[in-house]
Short mmCIF file of C-alpha atoms in Angstrom, two decimals:
data_model
loop_
_atom_site.label_atom_id
_atom_site.label_comp_id
_atom_site.label_asym_id
_atom_site.label_seq_id
_atom_site.Cartn_x
_atom_site.Cartn_y
_atom_site.Cartn_z
CA MET A 1042 14.04 13.25 -16.39
CA ARG A 1043 12.22 13.42 -12.68
CA PHE A 1044 8.71 11.73 -12.01
CA GLU A 1045 7.52 15.36 -10.90
CA GLU A 1046 7.66 16.59 -14.89
CA TYR A 1047 4.52 14.15 -14.86
CA ILE A 1048 2.73 14.29 -11.37
CA LYS A 1049 2.30 17.38 -10.13
CA GLU A 1050 0.80 17.76 -6.09
CA ASP A 1051 -1.78 20.36 -6.63
CA GLU A 1052 -3.32 17.41 -9.47
CA ILE A 1053 -3.12 14.97 -6.39
CA SER A 1054 -5.32 16.69 -4.27
CA GLN A 1055 -8.53 17.15 -6.15
CA PRO A 1056 -11.31 15.29 -5.37
CA ARG A 1057 -12.52 12.51 -7.66
CA THR A 1058 -15.30 10.14 -7.39
CA PRO A 1059 -13.81 6.02 -8.13
CA LYS A 1060 -14.13 6.36 -11.92
CA GLU A 1061 -12.75 9.28 -12.10
CA PHE A 1062 -9.87 8.80 -9.84
CA ASN A 1063 -8.88 5.18 -12.04
CA ASP A 1064 -8.90 6.90 -15.19
CA TRP A 1065 -7.05 9.36 -13.81
CA PHE A 1066 -4.47 7.21 -11.94
CA GLY A 1067 -4.38 4.57 -15.07
CA LYS A 1068 -3.31 7.46 -17.17
CA LYS A 1069 -0.59 8.57 -15.03
CA LEU A 1070 0.36 4.83 -14.43
CA GLU A 1071 0.52 4.10 -18.26
CA ILE A 1072 3.55 6.88 -18.28
CA THR A 1073 5.23 5.60 -15.91
CA LYS A 1074 5.66 2.15 -17.80
CA GLU A 1075 6.11 3.74 -21.12
CA LEU A 1076 8.98 5.57 -18.82
CA ARG A 1077 10.18 2.39 -17.15
CA GLU A 1078 14.06 3.49 -17.83
CA GLU A 1079 13.96 7.50 -17.65
CA LEU A 1080 12.19 6.70 -13.87
CA LYS A 1081 13.95 4.19 -12.59
CA THR A 1082 16.01 4.85 -9.77
CA GLN A 1083 13.25 6.96 -8.08
CA ASN A 1084 10.34 4.80 -9.42
CA ILE A 1085 12.38 1.91 -7.77
CA LEU A 1086 13.95 3.75 -4.10
CA HIS A 1087 10.24 5.55 -4.17
CA GLN A 1088 11.66 8.90 -4.36
CA GLY A 1089 10.15 12.85 -4.36
CA VAL A 1090 6.19 12.46 -5.86
CA ALA A 1091 7.32 8.80 -6.33
CA LYS A 1092 6.48 7.88 -2.48
CA ILE A 1093 3.74 9.38 -2.44
CA PHE A 1094 2.42 7.71 -5.86
CA TYR A 1095 3.33 3.94 -4.99
CA GLU A 1096 2.52 4.21 -1.31
CA GLU A 1097 -0.83 5.95 -1.26
CA LEU A 1098 -1.69 6.68 -4.64
CA PHE A 1099 -1.50 3.20 -6.01
CA PRO A 1100 -2.92 1.83 -2.52
CA LEU A 1101 -6.06 3.91 -2.75
CA TYR A 1102 -6.34 2.57 -6.82
CA ARG A 1103 -6.76 -0.71 -5.88
CA LEU A 1104 -9.09 -0.02 -3.03
CA LEU A 1105 -11.28 2.22 -5.47
CA GLN A 1106 -11.24 -0.46 -8.02
CA ASN A 1107 -12.95 -2.97 -5.82
CA LYS A 1108 -14.78 -0.42 -4.35
CA LEU A 1109 -15.90 1.06 -7.35
CA GLU A 1110 -19.95 0.39 -7.79
CA GLU A 1111 -20.57 0.48 -4.22
CA TRP A 1112 -18.74 4.20 -3.53
CA LYS A 1113 -19.56 5.14 -7.35
CA ASP A 1114 -20.97 8.37 -6.06
CA VAL A 1115 -18.36 8.88 -3.51
CA ARG A 1116 -15.16 11.64 -4.09
CA PHE A 1117 -12.09 11.06 -2.49
CA LYS A 1118 -9.11 13.89 -1.89
CA PRO A 1119 -5.71 12.73 -1.53
CA ILE A 1120 -3.81 15.20 1.16
CA ILE A 1121 -0.13 15.31 0.89
CA GLY A 1122 1.46 16.02 4.29
CA CYS A 1123 2.39 14.69 8.13
CA GLN A 1124 -1.68 14.89 9.58
CA ASN A 1125 -2.39 11.07 10.49
CA TYR A 1126 -4.91 10.29 7.63
CA ASP A 1127 -4.44 10.44 3.66
CA VAL A 1128 -7.14 10.88 2.24
CA ARG A 1129 -10.14 12.81 2.83
CA VAL A 1130 -13.64 11.49 2.09
CA GLU A 1131 -17.09 13.25 0.74
CA SER A 1132 -19.75 11.33 2.13
CA LYS A 1133 -23.17 11.89 4.45
CA ALA A 1134 -23.46 8.11 4.43
CA ASN A 1135 -22.65 7.06 8.08
CA ASP A 1136 -21.43 3.34 7.12
CA ILE A 1137 -18.70 5.30 4.50
CA PRO A 1138 -15.57 5.86 6.20
CA GLN A 1139 -14.69 10.20 6.42
CA TYR A 1140 -10.71 9.61 6.28
CA ILE A 1141 -8.45 6.84 5.00
CA GLU A 1142 -5.01 6.36 6.71
CA ILE A 1143 -2.85 4.31 4.24
CA THR A 1144 0.39 2.01 5.49
CA ILE A 1145 2.26 -0.51 3.31
CA ALA A 1146 3.79 -3.77 4.17
CA ASP A 1147 6.30 -3.85 1.92
CA ARG A 1148 8.40 -0.60 2.18
CA ASN A 1149 10.35 -0.72 5.27
CA GLU A 1150 14.17 -0.83 5.82
CA ILE A 1151 14.36 -4.43 4.91
CA GLU A 1152 12.54 -3.99 1.45
CA HIS A 1153 14.44 -0.55 0.83
CA ALA A 1154 18.26 -2.36 0.84
CA ARG A 1155 16.73 -5.03 -1.42
CA MET A 1156 15.62 -2.41 -4.26
CA GLU A 1157 19.04 -0.89 -3.36
CA TYR A 1158 20.22 -4.06 -4.49
CA PHE A 1159 18.47 -4.54 -6.96
CA LEU A 1160 19.94 -1.26 -8.56
CA SER A 1161 22.83 -2.00 -8.02
CA HIS A 1162 23.39 -5.69 -8.94
CA GLY A 1163 20.15 -5.61 -12.00
CA HIS A 1164 18.87 -8.72 -10.14
CA VAL A 1165 17.14 -9.54 -6.59
CA ASN A 1166 15.30 -12.56 -4.86
CA MET A 1167 12.38 -11.01 -3.86
CA ILE A 1168 11.86 -13.12 -1.35
CA GLY A 1169 15.45 -13.51 0.24
CA ASP A 1170 16.32 -12.64 3.58
CA VAL A 1171 18.03 -9.38 3.70
CA SER A 1172 21.21 -8.54 5.67
CA ILE A 1173 22.20 -5.19 6.53
CA GLU A 1174 25.83 -4.09 7.48
CA ARG A 1175 27.25 -0.47 8.51
CA ASP A 1176 30.62 0.25 8.28
CA LYS A 1177 31.64 3.95 8.73
CA LYS A 1178 34.42 3.69 5.97
CA LEU A 1179 33.22 1.29 4.03
CA GLY A 1180 29.16 2.75 4.09
CA LYS A 1181 26.06 0.42 4.09
CA LYS A 1182 26.73 -3.62 2.59
CA VAL A 1183 23.21 -5.19 1.60
CA THR A 1184 23.19 -8.73 0.62
CA VAL A 1185 20.29 -10.65 -0.19
CA ASP A 1186 19.81 -14.67 0.47
CA GLU A 1187 19.42 -16.91 -2.66
CA GLU A 1188 18.03 -19.46 -1.52
CA ALA A 1189 14.05 -19.75 -1.85
CA CYS A 1190 11.49 -19.59 0.90
CA SER A 1191 8.23 -21.61 1.05
CA SER A 1192 5.12 -19.96 0.60
CA GLU A 1193 4.18 -20.91 4.24
CA GLU A 1194 7.24 -18.90 5.26
CA ILE A 1195 6.82 -15.82 3.13
CA ASN A 1196 2.58 -15.85 4.58
CA GLN A 1197 4.11 -15.68 7.99
CA LYS A 1198 6.49 -12.57 7.18
CA ILE A 1199 3.38 -10.66 6.03
CA LYS A 1200 1.11 -11.50 8.45
CA GLY A 1201 3.86 -10.48 10.97
CA ARG A 1202 4.34 -7.29 9.22
CA ILE A 1203 0.72 -6.62 8.93
CA ARG A 1204 -0.09 -7.09 12.54
CA GLU A 1205 3.22 -5.32 13.38
CA LEU A 1206 1.47 -1.87 11.53
CA ILE A 1207 -1.79 -2.36 12.64
CA ASP A 1208 -0.36 -2.09 16.16
CA LYS A 1209 1.97 0.73 15.29
CA LYS A 1210 -1.21 2.75 14.27
CA MET A 1211 -3.29 2.11 17.50
CA ALA A 1212 -0.24 3.47 19.12
CA VAL A 1213 -1.14 7.16 17.97
CA LYS A 1214 -2.79 8.67 20.26
CA GLU A 1215 -5.33 11.00 18.50
CA ARG A 1216 -7.36 9.96 15.70
CA LEU A 1217 -10.24 11.26 13.89
CA ASN A 1218 -13.61 9.79 14.21
CA ASN A 1219 -15.20 7.82 10.90
CA THR A 1220 -11.72 7.02 9.88
CA ALA A 1221 -10.30 3.62 8.22
CA LEU A 1222 -7.10 1.89 7.91
CA LEU A 1223 -5.71 0.73 4.26
CA VAL A 1224 -3.01 -2.23 5.04
CA PHE A 1225 -1.48 -2.89 1.35
CA PHE A 1226 1.19 -5.26 0.55
CA ASP A 1227 2.52 -7.82 -2.22
CA ASP A 1228 0.10 -10.78 -3.50
CA TYR A 1229 2.34 -11.60 -6.30
CA THR A 1230 4.45 -12.97 -3.38
CA ALA A 1231 2.76 -13.47 -0.35
CA PHE A 1232 -0.67 -14.55 -0.05
CA ARG A 1233 -0.65 -15.01 -4.00
CA TYR A 1234 -3.95 -13.51 -5.86
CA ASP A 1235 -4.11 -16.81 -7.91
CA ILE A 1236 -4.41 -19.00 -5.18
CA ASP A 1237 -7.76 -19.61 -3.29
CA LYS A 1238 -6.39 -21.33 -0.24
CA SER A 1239 -4.22 -18.41 0.39
CA LYS A 1240 -7.25 -16.01 -0.04
CA LEU A 1241 -8.66 -18.29 3.01
CA GLU A 1242 -5.50 -17.82 5.25
CA MET A 1243 -5.72 -14.13 5.10
CA ARG A 1244 -9.35 -14.39 5.86
CA THR A 1245 -9.15 -16.77 8.68
CA PHE A 1246 -6.06 -14.79 10.05
CA LEU A 1247 -7.55 -11.16 9.91
CA ASP A 1248 -10.42 -12.56 11.83
CA ALA A 1249 -8.43 -14.17 14.44
CA LEU A 1250 -6.75 -10.84 15.06
CA ASN A 1251 -6.48 -10.09 18.67
CA ILE A 1252 -5.78 -6.22 18.38
CA GLN A 1253 -9.36 -4.30 19.12
CA TRP A 1254 -8.52 -1.91 15.57
CA GLN A 1255 -12.53 -1.71 16.25
CA SER A 1256 -12.23 0.71 19.33
CA ARG A 1257 -9.96 3.26 16.77
CA TYR A 1258 -11.20 2.23 13.16
CA LEU A 1259 -14.08 1.98 11.40
CA ALA A 1260 -13.19 -0.39 9.41
CA LEU A 1261 -9.69 -2.06 8.22
CA TYR A 1262 -9.31 -2.82 4.48
CA VAL A 1263 -6.32 -5.20 2.90
CA VAL A 1264 -5.79 -5.21 -0.72
CA GLY A 1265 -2.71 -6.52 -2.62
CA ALA A 1266 -1.13 -4.93 -5.68
CA SER A 1267 -2.68 -7.18 -8.34
CA GLY A 1268 -5.92 -5.89 -7.15
CA LYS A 1269 -7.50 -8.69 -7.29
CA GLY A 1270 -6.50 -10.18 -3.08
CA PHE A 1271 -8.92 -8.04 -1.03
CA TRP A 1272 -10.33 -8.23 2.21
CA GLU A 1273 -12.64 -5.81 4.21
CA ASN A 1274 -13.52 -5.94 8.09
CA ASN A 1275 -15.76 -3.56 9.66
CA SER A 1276 -16.73 -2.55 13.13
CA ARG A 1277 -20.16 -4.01 12.28
CA GLY A 1278 -18.79 -7.57 12.35
CA ASN A 1279 -19.48 -7.70 7.88
CA ASN A 1280 -16.01 -8.96 6.48
CA THR A 1281 -16.30 -9.96 3.29
#
């Protein structure tokens, strides 16, 4: 059974209002939960359409949940491909981005290896350090530290990852005007959505970023996987 049987690429790129998109995506999300075991490997390793689903559509879903009323008449069209944006926005308002570029803070090589470990062993420490060893004969060996990290250490790692991702996006020479950057991360482990102190710490971190992202992006959105952690910085200085 494949993810592609339930989510077709041609239905992904349909323009939808926030409510229409959230209703559509919510139904697809329920299917992935009902077929958790059947789609397990593809879901966990983000293979095929599952990569688009979890790394582009899910972040957009959480963003639109937070902007549901403000953007209720705007239409959003996810674009599949290698262009330097992931969503085209249909709106004539000057303060709404025309394009959204999406990047995620918890799907680098290390986190992918963590998920491979989980598939092989049936369990994994989601916050333990991961090491990868490569051998021509034995192949790749992944080990995960079982020791728990403090919340401060976990938050520091995500701060570094967010800064690294924004730096990487700033290195792209050509960027369409009125593009916003959406950074997505797992706020079930870092900057927990249910701890007010964590939300304030993220707000302070984003305000103090020394990356001049305003020269390239109309807005910076940071949203957690829970949908309850949301931060917005825009080039006009209005931050939430």
